[in-house]
Short mmCIF file of C-alpha atoms in Angstrom, two decimals:
data_model
loop_
_atom_site.label_atom_id
_atom_site.label_comp_id
_atom_site.label_asym_id
_atom_site.label_seq_id
_atom_site.Cartn_x
_atom_site.Cartn_y
_atom_site.Cartn_z
CA UNK V 1 32.45 9.25 5.98
CA UNK V 2 32.82 9.92 2.05
CA UNK V 3 33.67 5.98 1.58
CA UNK V 4 32.55 3.96 -1.66
CA UNK V 5 30.25 1.00 -0.72
CA UNK V 6 31.49 -0.44 -3.54
CA UNK V 7 35.07 -0.34 -2.60
CA UNK V 8 36.29 -3.50 -2.03
CA UNK V 9 38.85 -2.61 0.58
CA UNK V 10 35.66 -1.62 3.26
CA UNK V 11 36.18 -3.60 6.68
CA UNK V 12 32.87 -4.46 8.26
CA UNK V 13 33.04 -1.74 10.66
CA UNK V 14 33.43 0.55 7.33
CA UNK V 15 29.82 -0.60 6.13
CA UNK V 16 28.15 -0.37 9.30
CA UNK V 17 29.43 2.95 9.07
CA UNK V 18 27.79 3.81 5.85
CA UNK V 19 24.37 2.31 7.21
CA UNK V 20 24.61 4.44 10.13
CA UNK V 21 24.87 7.39 7.18
CA UNK V 22 22.42 5.93 5.47
CA UNK V 23 20.00 5.28 8.59
CA UNK V 24 20.74 9.22 9.29
CA UNK V 25 19.83 9.98 6.55
CA UNK V 26 16.19 8.38 5.95
CA UNK V 27 15.11 9.34 9.45
CA UNK V 28 16.25 13.42 8.54
CA UNK V 29 13.96 13.40 5.69
CA UNK V 30 11.44 11.64 7.21
CA UNK V 31 11.15 13.50 9.97
CA UNK V 32 11.55 16.82 7.93
CA UNK V 33 8.78 15.56 5.78
CA UNK V 34 6.24 14.49 8.93
CA UNK V 35 6.54 18.22 10.55
CA UNK V 36 6.23 19.71 7.27
CA UNK V 37 2.53 17.74 7.30
CA UNK V 38 2.20 18.48 10.88
CA UNK V 39 2.89 22.47 10.75
CA UNK V 40 0.18 22.22 7.09
CA UNK V 41 -2.44 21.01 9.79
CA UNK V 42 -5.70 22.24 7.68
CA UNK V 43 -4.31 20.56 4.57
CA UNK V 44 -3.27 17.39 5.96
CA UNK V 45 -7.23 16.88 7.53
CA UNK V 46 -9.01 18.33 4.87
CA UNK V 47 -7.49 15.69 2.38
CA UNK V 48 -7.46 12.78 5.10
CA UNK V 49 -11.10 13.61 5.92
CA UNK V 50 -12.63 14.72 3.00
CA UNK V 51 -14.06 10.50 2.22
CA UNK V 52 -16.45 11.25 4.68
CA UNK V 53 -18.26 14.26 2.82
CA UNK V 54 -20.96 13.76 0.60
CA UNK V 55 -19.53 16.03 -1.59
CA UNK V 56 -16.12 13.51 -2.11
CA UNK V 57 -15.61 13.21 -6.38
CA UNK V 58 -16.48 9.25 -5.61
CA UNK V 59 -19.79 9.91 -3.85
CA UNK V 60 -20.43 12.70 -6.80
CA UNK V 61 -19.30 10.28 -9.61
CA UNK V 62 -21.57 7.39 -8.40
CA UNK V 63 -24.66 9.47 -7.39
CA UNK V 64 -24.64 9.12 -3.61
CA UNK V 65 -27.07 10.83 -2.06
CA UNK V 66 -26.28 13.43 0.24
CA UNK V 67 -25.62 11.89 3.88
CA UNK V 68 -23.85 13.46 7.28
CA UNK V 69 -20.76 11.71 9.25
CA UNK V 70 -20.03 13.51 12.24
CA UNK V 71 -16.75 12.21 14.07
CA UNK V 72 -16.10 13.39 17.63
CA UNK V 73 -13.20 13.38 20.13
CA UNK V 74 -13.62 11.41 23.49
CA UNK V 75 -10.40 11.91 24.95
CA UNK V 76 -8.43 14.87 26.36
CA UNK V 77 -5.06 13.80 24.11
CA UNK V 78 -6.51 12.11 21.31
CA UNK V 79 -7.09 14.63 18.72
CA UNK V 80 -2.78 15.91 19.06
CA UNK V 81 -1.67 12.36 18.80
CA UNK V 82 -3.85 11.35 16.04
CA UNK V 83 -2.29 14.57 14.50
CA UNK V 84 1.50 13.66 15.07
CA UNK V 85 0.47 9.51 13.88
CA UNK V 86 -0.85 10.76 10.71
CA UNK V 87 1.34 13.22 10.33
CA UNK V 88 4.25 10.89 10.58
CA UNK V 89 2.51 8.49 8.12
CA UNK V 90 2.33 11.49 5.79
CA UNK V 91 5.72 11.70 6.26
CA UNK V 92 7.08 8.29 5.44
CA UNK V 93 4.75 8.13 2.32
CA UNK V 94 6.26 11.12 0.63
CA UNK V 95 9.60 10.21 1.97
CA UNK V 96 9.34 6.88 1.05
CA UNK V 97 11.07 7.18 -2.31
CA UNK V 98 14.51 8.86 -1.39
CA UNK V 99 14.13 5.68 1.70
CA UNK V 100 13.96 3.35 -1.28
CA UNK V 101 16.67 5.33 -3.12
CA UNK V 102 19.69 4.95 -0.21
CA UNK V 103 19.03 1.64 1.08
CA UNK V 104 19.11 0.36 -2.83
CA UNK V 105 22.42 2.25 -2.99
CA UNK V 106 23.91 0.50 0.06
CA UNK V 107 22.61 -2.69 -1.17
CA UNK V 108 23.60 -1.73 -5.16
CA UNK V 109 27.07 -2.47 -4.36
CA UNK V 110 26.63 -6.58 -3.72
CA UNK V 111 24.88 -6.78 -6.27
CA UNK V 112 25.86 -8.57 -9.92
CA UNK V 113 24.96 -6.36 -13.01
CA UNK V 114 21.50 -8.69 -13.80
CA UNK V 115 20.99 -8.58 -10.06
CA UNK V 116 20.96 -4.59 -10.09
CA UNK V 117 18.79 -5.45 -13.20
CA UNK V 118 16.22 -7.36 -11.41
CA UNK V 119 16.25 -5.64 -8.29
CA UNK V 120 15.76 -2.28 -9.92
CA UNK V 121 12.35 -3.74 -11.65
CA UNK V 122 11.10 -5.23 -8.10
CA UNK V 123 11.29 -2.50 -5.84
CA UNK V 124 9.83 0.08 -8.61
CA UNK V 125 7.32 -2.13 -9.63
CA UNK V 126 5.99 -3.17 -6.01
CA UNK V 127 6.21 0.86 -4.86
CA UNK V 128 4.05 1.40 -7.80
CA UNK V 129 1.78 -1.40 -7.26
CA UNK V 130 1.69 -0.02 -3.61
CA UNK V 131 1.20 3.34 -4.21
CA UNK V 132 -1.92 2.34 -6.76
CA UNK V 133 -3.75 0.38 -4.00
CA UNK V 134 -3.32 3.26 -1.38
CA UNK V 135 -4.83 5.22 -3.65
CA UNK V 136 -7.38 3.07 -4.97
CA UNK V 137 -8.50 2.50 -1.05
CA UNK V 138 -8.57 6.34 -0.63
CA UNK V 139 -10.99 7.44 -3.54
CA UNK V 140 -13.59 3.78 -3.81
CA UNK V 141 -12.79 1.42 -0.98
CA UNK V 142 -12.76 3.34 2.28
CA UNK V 143 -15.46 5.96 1.17
CA UNK V 144 -17.70 3.18 0.19
CA UNK V 145 -16.82 1.58 3.88
CA UNK V 146 -17.43 5.46 5.41
CA UNK V 147 -20.58 5.79 4.07
CA UNK V 148 -21.71 2.77 4.89
CA UNK V 149 -20.97 1.98 8.04
CA UNK V 150 -21.10 5.81 9.20
CA UNK V 151 -24.70 5.72 8.16
CA UNK V 152 -25.65 2.18 9.47
CA UNK V 153 -28.36 2.16 12.22
CA UNK V 154 -29.81 -0.50 13.56
CA UNK V 155 -32.78 2.01 14.65
CA UNK V 156 -33.97 5.63 13.97
CA UNK V 157 -33.34 5.79 17.77
CA UNK V 158 -29.55 4.99 17.99
CA UNK V 159 -27.74 7.66 16.69
CA UNK V 160 -24.08 7.25 15.48
CA UNK V 161 -21.31 8.73 17.58
CA UNK V 162 -17.77 7.83 15.09
CA UNK V 163 -14.75 8.65 16.96
CA UNK V 164 -11.40 9.96 14.88
CA UNK V 165 -9.58 7.76 16.34
CA UNK V 166 -11.49 4.90 14.75
CA UNK V 167 -11.69 6.84 11.80
CA UNK V 168 -7.96 7.23 11.55
CA UNK V 169 -7.72 3.54 12.58
CA UNK V 170 -9.72 2.36 10.03
CA UNK V 171 -7.87 4.77 6.86
CA UNK V 172 -4.57 3.81 7.67
CA UNK V 173 -5.17 -0.15 8.16
CA UNK V 174 -7.13 -0.48 4.92
CA UNK V 175 -4.51 1.94 2.92
CA UNK V 176 -1.94 -0.66 4.20
CA UNK V 177 -3.73 -3.82 3.49
CA UNK V 178 -4.83 -2.71 0.05
CA UNK V 179 -1.00 -1.54 -0.64
CA UNK V 180 -0.06 -5.25 0.55
CA UNK V 181 -2.75 -6.90 -1.28
CA UNK V 182 -1.59 -5.03 -4.69
CA UNK V 183 1.91 -6.64 -4.59
CA UNK V 184 -0.10 -10.09 -5.48
CA UNK V 185 0.98 -9.49 -9.47
CA UNK V 186 4.62 -8.90 -7.93
CA UNK V 187 5.17 -11.91 -5.72
CA UNK V 188 3.08 -14.15 -8.44
CA UNK V 189 6.15 -12.36 -10.99
CA UNK V 190 9.04 -13.47 -8.11
CA UNK V 191 7.93 -16.79 -7.93
CA UNK V 192 7.34 -17.74 -11.40
CA UNK V 193 10.71 -15.94 -12.16
CA UNK V 194 12.04 -19.26 -9.69
CA UNK V 195 9.79 -21.56 -10.97
CA UNK V 196 7.49 -22.06 -8.10
CA UNK V 197 4.43 -20.89 -9.43
CA UNK V 198 2.48 -22.22 -12.71
CA UNK V 199 -0.17 -20.48 -14.44
CA UNK V 200 -1.93 -23.61 -14.75
CA UNK V 201 -1.99 -23.93 -11.01
CA UNK V 202 -3.86 -20.32 -10.81
CA UNK V 203 -6.09 -21.28 -13.30
CA UNK V 204 -6.89 -24.91 -11.82
CA UNK V 205 -7.59 -23.82 -8.77
CA UNK V 206 -9.08 -20.51 -9.28
CA UNK V 207 -12.71 -21.12 -8.12
CA UNK V 208 -11.00 -21.50 -5.05
CA UNK V 209 -9.32 -18.40 -5.31
CA UNK V 210 -12.40 -16.54 -5.69
CA UNK V 211 -13.79 -17.96 -2.26
CA UNK V 212 -10.37 -16.85 -0.99
CA UNK V 213 -11.07 -12.88 -2.68
CA UNK V 214 -14.24 -12.79 -0.98
CA UNK V 215 -13.23 -14.37 2.47
CA UNK V 216 -10.29 -11.41 2.19
CA UNK V 217 -12.69 -8.62 1.08
CA UNK V 218 -15.43 -9.52 4.18
CA UNK V 219 -12.30 -9.06 6.54
CA UNK V 220 -11.31 -6.06 5.28
CA UNK V 221 -14.66 -4.42 5.11
CA UNK V 222 -16.79 -6.37 7.78
CA UNK V 223 -20.35 -5.16 6.05
CA UNK V 224 -23.26 -6.66 5.02
CA UNK V 225 -24.05 -4.76 1.96
CA UNK V 226 -23.34 -6.83 -1.03
CA UNK V 227 -22.34 -3.65 -3.42
CA UNK V 228 -19.49 -2.77 -0.93
CA UNK V 229 -18.66 -6.60 -1.11
CA UNK V 230 -18.13 -6.36 -4.73
CA UNK V 231 -16.51 -2.80 -5.27
CA UNK V 232 -13.72 -4.67 -2.90
CA UNK V 233 -13.45 -8.37 -4.20
CA UNK V 234 -13.65 -6.57 -7.90
CA UNK V 235 -9.87 -5.07 -7.92
CA UNK V 236 -8.86 -8.51 -5.70
CA UNK V 237 -9.96 -10.82 -8.38
CA UNK V 238 -8.46 -8.86 -11.13
CA UNK V 239 -5.25 -8.51 -9.69
CA UNK V 240 -5.38 -12.39 -9.48
CA UNK V 241 -6.39 -12.87 -13.41
CA UNK V 242 -3.42 -10.22 -14.28
CA UNK V 243 -1.31 -12.40 -12.20
CA UNK V 244 -1.97 -15.15 -14.83
CA UNK V 245 -1.21 -13.92 -17.62
CA UNK V 246 2.15 -12.38 -15.61
CA UNK V 247 3.13 -15.68 -14.82
CA UNK V 248 2.50 -17.65 -17.96
CA UNK V 249 4.18 -14.55 -19.96
CA UNK V 250 7.05 -15.40 -17.16
CA UNK V 251 7.28 -18.84 -17.96
CA UNK V 252 7.21 -18.66 -21.74
CA UNK V 253 10.45 -15.90 -21.16
CA UNK V 254 11.89 -18.35 -19.27
CA UNK V 255 11.45 -21.48 -21.06
CA UNK V 256 12.89 -19.50 -24.31
CA UNK V 257 15.80 -18.57 -21.71
CA UNK V 258 16.69 -22.54 -21.19
CA UNK V 259 15.97 -23.77 -24.53
CA UNK V 260 18.57 -25.21 -26.63
CA UNK V 261 19.93 -22.77 -29.49
#
């Protein structure tokens, strides 16, 4: 269309046209990235299946003994559908910077200058923290989970027969969960910015938070392995502690702004 979304003369239907064009651009780029990932199947699944290999970098750094985790397929269409789903998820992840840019470009004209500043900081920080959560899950949390659950046996007479679907569902679920969990500092900062959260409250309920962290970690990785539970709990607890520091700094800044000159 070529309309400028900042033009005050645009009607409601003009804005809908701009939104439609933005959505089309997002879909085209996302599908293109997904198709690219789909056609590079070997590379895609070399990355995705790497954590089940005992030669994965995490195991080598931790000195984990060699182990075997074999995956199997039990459905006629399962491998193809998993291939498509994995490629689509990878496409969304690769296209996410462009998606955020297009959405921000559409919303930005409705924001004041100071609101644009905060919006940019929030979006960039949230995106970076989400990626950090996904990477920590891929390189640390998920490999340890795979190693424990994939080799765990109640008896030597019972062999593990893990399906590709269960492996992929667990990887995608844990990546999403850790991406969301790593938004804790951003959410804490926003709440502190509006005066809805105080560092003193977070310190007062630190013990309660610790118990909550253990419960969340146990839900994410339902294992009886204390080492894995500690590995999962540690980054979440560090996020909570860092959030206290962020909230305290935000409170001081708000106090300076609101104090009379």
